[in-house]
């Protein structure tokens, strides 16, 4: 083809551009653009690792001696001899998980995380397959302050209960909400194809990505990936030292999903949530308190306007009555409930054991489900997930809004719409 013919073809293409732009502005090519965008997304996901592994560091000096925080910066805490042994054992396990493919490693710059990575190599993790080791401060441990004076942790626990684990910030420290922001930025950089991408633009495609980090950081990463609510995040326990979670890529849905078979221990993250099961009592048993409530409500109606002190007294009395009629239970394996979890009344009751602050391993606690009586759903008035947090009027607002019958049948209950829609089964009378 001659240069003159090339110029003619180019001129023809350029002449079509104004018409093409006009069609794009008019929306004539919206479907074509959507397909192109979806195809680009799929091609990007094809380049991402088949699995992402989140590993907590081995036992550290701070895990066995809390006083060390008062004389040594958190970033400098090292793993113990037991921690090194845990890392070596994990290296042998992870060798089977990653197989023969190329590996991208991101590690917290804290000493105990880097030392854990070295322990993995010592235990058989295939260093020759590792193409990149990226030290990223965004996946470091939560900052608890430069030093933690002896007794400080115990002192702040009560404040933390009042403020909430996610929002509580110690002096000169970070809250979990602060850590959430930076791990979200890390996750976006890991998966994005922009200029700050950690994976795209590299010479090789990596089959596995290993993140060596910290317990709380892992929980917050999972919160970001699976879009857990704050309430759900606060039910989840840290992994043990050198335990790991594996997420596998689902290319059809362009997402990562938990793979319990390749995790250690082989289960989804352990979580439990306290609840109060409210039963419909015999009114005669609580006649005195009900009479007080009714008398105050009648007086408020007679004066024709609200008085804060009267409103608060009524609300306090209703809370007292509520807790006399409710019994404490704990829902085990909370993440196994279908989202939205607080609406799954019958499933929650089937996974509940009596009482709060139950001690034991996950397997021991799950065994209690079969050996202890559970509430009959037909006798349950409603489930209270909030306990002593908040007023009675707002507790009941939550209960009313969490009724399945009040939700759209098209409610999207999972990140990216990847799970089934809310089932339209039997609803519990509140």
mmCIF file of N, CA and C in Angstrom, residues 159-209:
data_model
loop_
_atom_site.group_PDB
_atom_site.id
_atom_site.type_symbol
_atom_site.label_atom_id
_atom_site.label_comp_id
_atom_site.label_asym_id
_atom_site.label_seq_id
_atom_site.Cartn_x
_atom_site.Cartn_y
_atom_site.Cartn_z
ATOM 1 N N UNK A 159 -13.342 2.727 78.578
ATOM 2 C CA UNK A 159 -13.673 3.805 77.656
ATOM 3 C C UNK A 159 -13.990 3.252 76.271
ATOM 4 N N UNK A 160 -13.208 2.290 75.844
ATOM 5 C CA UNK A 160 -13.393 1.698 74.522
ATOM 6 C C UNK A 160 -14.766 1.053 74.390
ATOM 7 N N UNK A 161 -15.227 0.411 75.457
ATOM 8 C CA UNK A 161 -16.556 -0.214 75.431
ATOM 9 C C UNK A 161 -17.641 0.841 75.224
ATOM 10 N N UNK A 162 -17.448 2.008 75.851
ATOM 11 C CA UNK A 162 -18.445 3.073 75.754
ATOM 12 C C UNK A 162 -18.427 3.733 74.386
ATOM 13 N N UNK A 163 -17.226 4.041 73.906
ATOM 14 C CA UNK A 163 -17.090 4.740 72.620
ATOM 15 C C UNK A 163 -17.339 3.795 71.449
ATOM 16 N N UNK A 164 -16.885 2.539 71.579
ATOM 17 C CA UNK A 164 -16.985 1.561 70.492
ATOM 18 C C UNK A 164 -15.601 1.225 69.970
ATOM 19 N N UNK A 165 -15.351 -0.060 69.741
ATOM 20 C CA UNK A 165 -14.024 -0.528 69.324
ATOM 21 C C UNK A 165 -13.561 0.124 68.035
ATOM 22 N N UNK A 166 -14.460 0.364 67.105
ATOM 23 C CA UNK A 166 -14.083 0.882 65.794
ATOM 24 C C UNK A 166 -13.656 2.344 65.872
ATOM 25 N N UNK A 167 -14.314 3.117 66.721
ATOM 26 C CA UNK A 167 -14.068 4.562 66.756
ATOM 27 C C UNK A 167 -13.099 5.002 67.845
ATOM 28 N N UNK A 168 -12.836 4.151 68.824
ATOM 29 C CA UNK A 168 -12.047 4.586 69.969
ATOM 30 C C UNK A 168 -10.600 4.862 69.569
ATOM 31 N N UNK A 169 -10.089 6.007 69.986
ATOM 32 C CA UNK A 169 -8.702 6.396 69.716
ATOM 33 C C UNK A 169 -7.994 6.682 71.027
ATOM 34 N N UNK A 170 -6.951 5.919 71.306
ATOM 35 C CA UNK A 170 -6.144 6.190 72.491
ATOM 36 C C UNK A 170 -5.375 7.500 72.298
ATOM 37 N N UNK A 171 -4.833 8.055 73.389
ATOM 38 C CA UNK A 171 -4.027 9.281 73.251
ATOM 39 C C UNK A 171 -2.846 9.072 72.303
ATOM 40 N N UNK A 172 -2.637 10.007 71.379
ATOM 41 C CA UNK A 172 -1.519 9.963 70.424
ATOM 42 C C UNK A 172 -1.527 8.675 69.596
ATOM 43 N N UNK A 173 -2.716 8.219 69.227
ATOM 44 C CA UNK A 173 -2.824 6.929 68.549
ATOM 45 C C UNK A 173 -3.856 6.990 67.426
ATOM 46 N N UNK A 174 -4.117 5.839 66.828
ATOM 47 C CA UNK A 174 -5.116 5.704 65.768
ATOM 48 C C UNK A 174 -6.339 4.965 66.293
ATOM 49 N N UNK A 175 -7.472 5.235 65.696
ATOM 50 C CA UNK A 175 -8.650 4.399 65.896
ATOM 51 C C UNK A 175 -8.668 3.335 64.806
ATOM 52 N N UNK A 176 -9.532 2.347 64.970
ATOM 53 C CA UNK A 176 -9.705 1.360 63.898
ATOM 54 C C UNK A 176 -10.220 2.021 62.630
ATOM 55 N N UNK A 177 -11.009 3.082 62.794
ATOM 56 C CA UNK A 177 -11.510 3.808 61.624
ATOM 57 C C UNK A 177 -10.357 4.417 60.827
ATOM 58 N N UNK A 178 -9.328 4.904 61.529
ATOM 59 C CA UNK A 178 -8.152 5.456 60.848
ATOM 60 C C UNK A 178 -7.431 4.361 60.055
ATOM 61 N N UNK A 179 -7.279 3.195 60.670
ATOM 62 C CA UNK A 179 -6.603 2.080 59.999
ATOM 63 C C UNK A 179 -7.419 1.622 58.791
ATOM 64 N N UNK A 180 -8.733 1.616 58.942
ATOM 65 C CA UNK A 180 -9.609 1.227 57.836
ATOM 66 C C UNK A 180 -9.348 2.095 56.609
ATOM 67 N N UNK A 181 -9.189 3.395 56.813
ATOM 68 C CA UNK A 181 -8.949 4.296 55.689
ATOM 69 C C UNK A 181 -7.675 3.917 54.939
ATOM 70 N N UNK A 182 -6.607 3.619 55.676
ATOM 71 C CA UNK A 182 -5.348 3.328 54.979
ATOM 72 C C UNK A 182 -5.321 1.926 54.362
ATOM 73 N N UNK A 183 -6.010 0.951 54.971
ATOM 74 C CA UNK A 183 -6.024 -0.364 54.334
ATOM 75 C C UNK A 183 -6.906 -0.352 53.082
ATOM 76 N N UNK A 184 -7.941 0.500 53.073
ATOM 77 C CA UNK A 184 -8.736 0.671 51.849
ATOM 78 C C UNK A 184 -7.869 1.237 50.728
ATOM 79 N N UNK A 185 -7.030 2.222 51.066
ATOM 80 C CA UNK A 185 -6.121 2.802 50.076
ATOM 81 C C UNK A 185 -5.145 1.748 49.569
ATOM 82 N N UNK A 186 -4.661 0.894 50.471
ATOM 83 C CA UNK A 186 -3.762 -0.187 50.056
ATOM 84 C C UNK A 186 -4.465 -1.157 49.112
ATOM 85 N N UNK A 187 -5.686 -1.571 49.470
ATOM 86 C CA UNK A 187 -6.426 -2.536 48.649
ATOM 87 C C UNK A 187 -6.703 -1.969 47.260
ATOM 88 N N UNK A 188 -7.068 -0.701 47.203
ATOM 89 C CA UNK A 188 -7.305 -0.058 45.910
ATOM 90 C C UNK A 188 -6.030 -0.048 45.072
ATOM 91 N N UNK A 189 -4.892 0.253 45.709
ATOM 92 C CA UNK A 189 -3.625 0.280 44.981
ATOM 93 C C UNK A 189 -3.223 -1.123 44.524
ATOM 94 N N UNK A 190 -3.571 -2.122 45.300
ATOM 95 C CA UNK A 190 -3.223 -3.495 44.943
ATOM 96 C C UNK A 190 -3.957 -3.942 43.680
ATOM 97 N N UNK A 191 -5.244 -3.579 43.576
ATOM 98 C CA UNK A 191 -6.073 -4.103 42.485
ATOM 99 C C UNK A 191 -6.252 -3.136 41.319
ATOM 100 N N UNK A 192 -5.948 -1.847 41.513
ATOM 101 C CA UNK A 192 -6.233 -0.869 40.466
ATOM 102 C C UNK A 192 -5.192 -0.936 39.356
ATOM 103 N N UNK A 193 -5.518 -0.312 38.219
ATOM 104 C CA UNK A 193 -4.570 -0.260 37.099
ATOM 105 C C UNK A 193 -4.037 1.149 36.884
ATOM 106 N N UNK A 194 -4.138 2.006 37.891
ATOM 107 C CA UNK A 194 -3.682 3.388 37.779
ATOM 108 C C UNK A 194 -2.192 3.524 38.029
ATOM 109 N N UNK A 195 -1.714 4.754 38.118
ATOM 110 C CA UNK A 195 -0.271 5.001 38.278
ATOM 111 C C UNK A 195 0.293 4.527 39.613
ATOM 112 N N UNK A 196 -0.564 4.360 40.632
ATOM 113 C CA UNK A 196 -0.077 3.900 41.941
ATOM 114 C C UNK A 196 -0.287 2.397 42.139
ATOM 115 N N UNK A 197 -0.643 1.685 41.073
ATOM 116 C CA UNK A 197 -0.926 0.251 41.178
ATOM 117 C C UNK A 197 0.309 -0.527 41.630
ATOM 118 N N UNK A 198 0.082 -1.508 42.496
ATOM 119 C CA UNK A 198 1.175 -2.352 42.976
ATOM 120 C C UNK A 198 1.420 -3.552 42.068
ATOM 121 N N UNK A 199 0.400 -3.977 41.320
ATOM 122 C CA UNK A 199 0.515 -5.192 40.514
ATOM 123 C C UNK A 199 0.588 -4.921 39.016
ATOM 124 N N UNK A 200 -0.201 -3.952 38.531
ATOM 125 C CA UNK A 200 -0.225 -3.688 37.097
ATOM 126 C C UNK A 200 1.045 -2.947 36.670
ATOM 127 N N UNK A 201 1.416 -3.146 35.429
ATOM 128 C CA UNK A 201 2.591 -2.476 34.889
ATOM 129 C C UNK A 201 3.889 -3.193 35.187
ATOM 130 N N UNK A 202 3.823 -4.293 35.923
ATOM 131 C CA UNK A 202 5.029 -5.078 36.184
ATOM 132 C C UNK A 202 5.268 -6.065 35.040
ATOM 133 N N UNK A 203 6.480 -6.524 34.967
ATOM 134 C CA UNK A 203 6.865 -7.407 33.867
ATOM 135 C C UNK A 203 6.110 -8.733 33.919
ATOM 136 N N UNK A 204 5.907 -9.254 35.120
ATOM 137 C CA UNK A 204 5.314 -10.587 35.280
ATOM 138 C C UNK A 204 3.896 -10.516 35.819
ATOM 139 N N UNK A 205 3.132 -11.557 35.524
ATOM 140 C CA UNK A 205 1.830 -11.761 36.163
ATOM 141 C C UNK A 205 2.063 -12.679 37.353
ATOM 142 N N UNK A 206 1.488 -12.319 38.499
ATOM 143 C CA UNK A 206 1.699 -13.098 39.708
ATOM 144 C C UNK A 206 0.494 -13.986 39.984
ATOM 145 N N UNK A 207 0.774 -15.259 40.274
ATOM 146 C CA UNK A 207 -0.298 -16.225 40.514
ATOM 147 C C UNK A 207 -0.855 -16.116 41.928
ATOM 148 N N UNK A 208 0.021 -15.732 42.871
ATOM 149 C CA UNK A 208 -0.391 -15.599 44.271
ATOM 150 C C UNK A 208 0.150 -14.303 44.838
ATOM 151 N N UNK A 209 -0.603 -13.757 45.792
ATOM 152 C CA UNK A 209 -0.180 -12.555 46.513
ATOM 153 C C UNK A 209 -0.258 -12.874 48.003
#
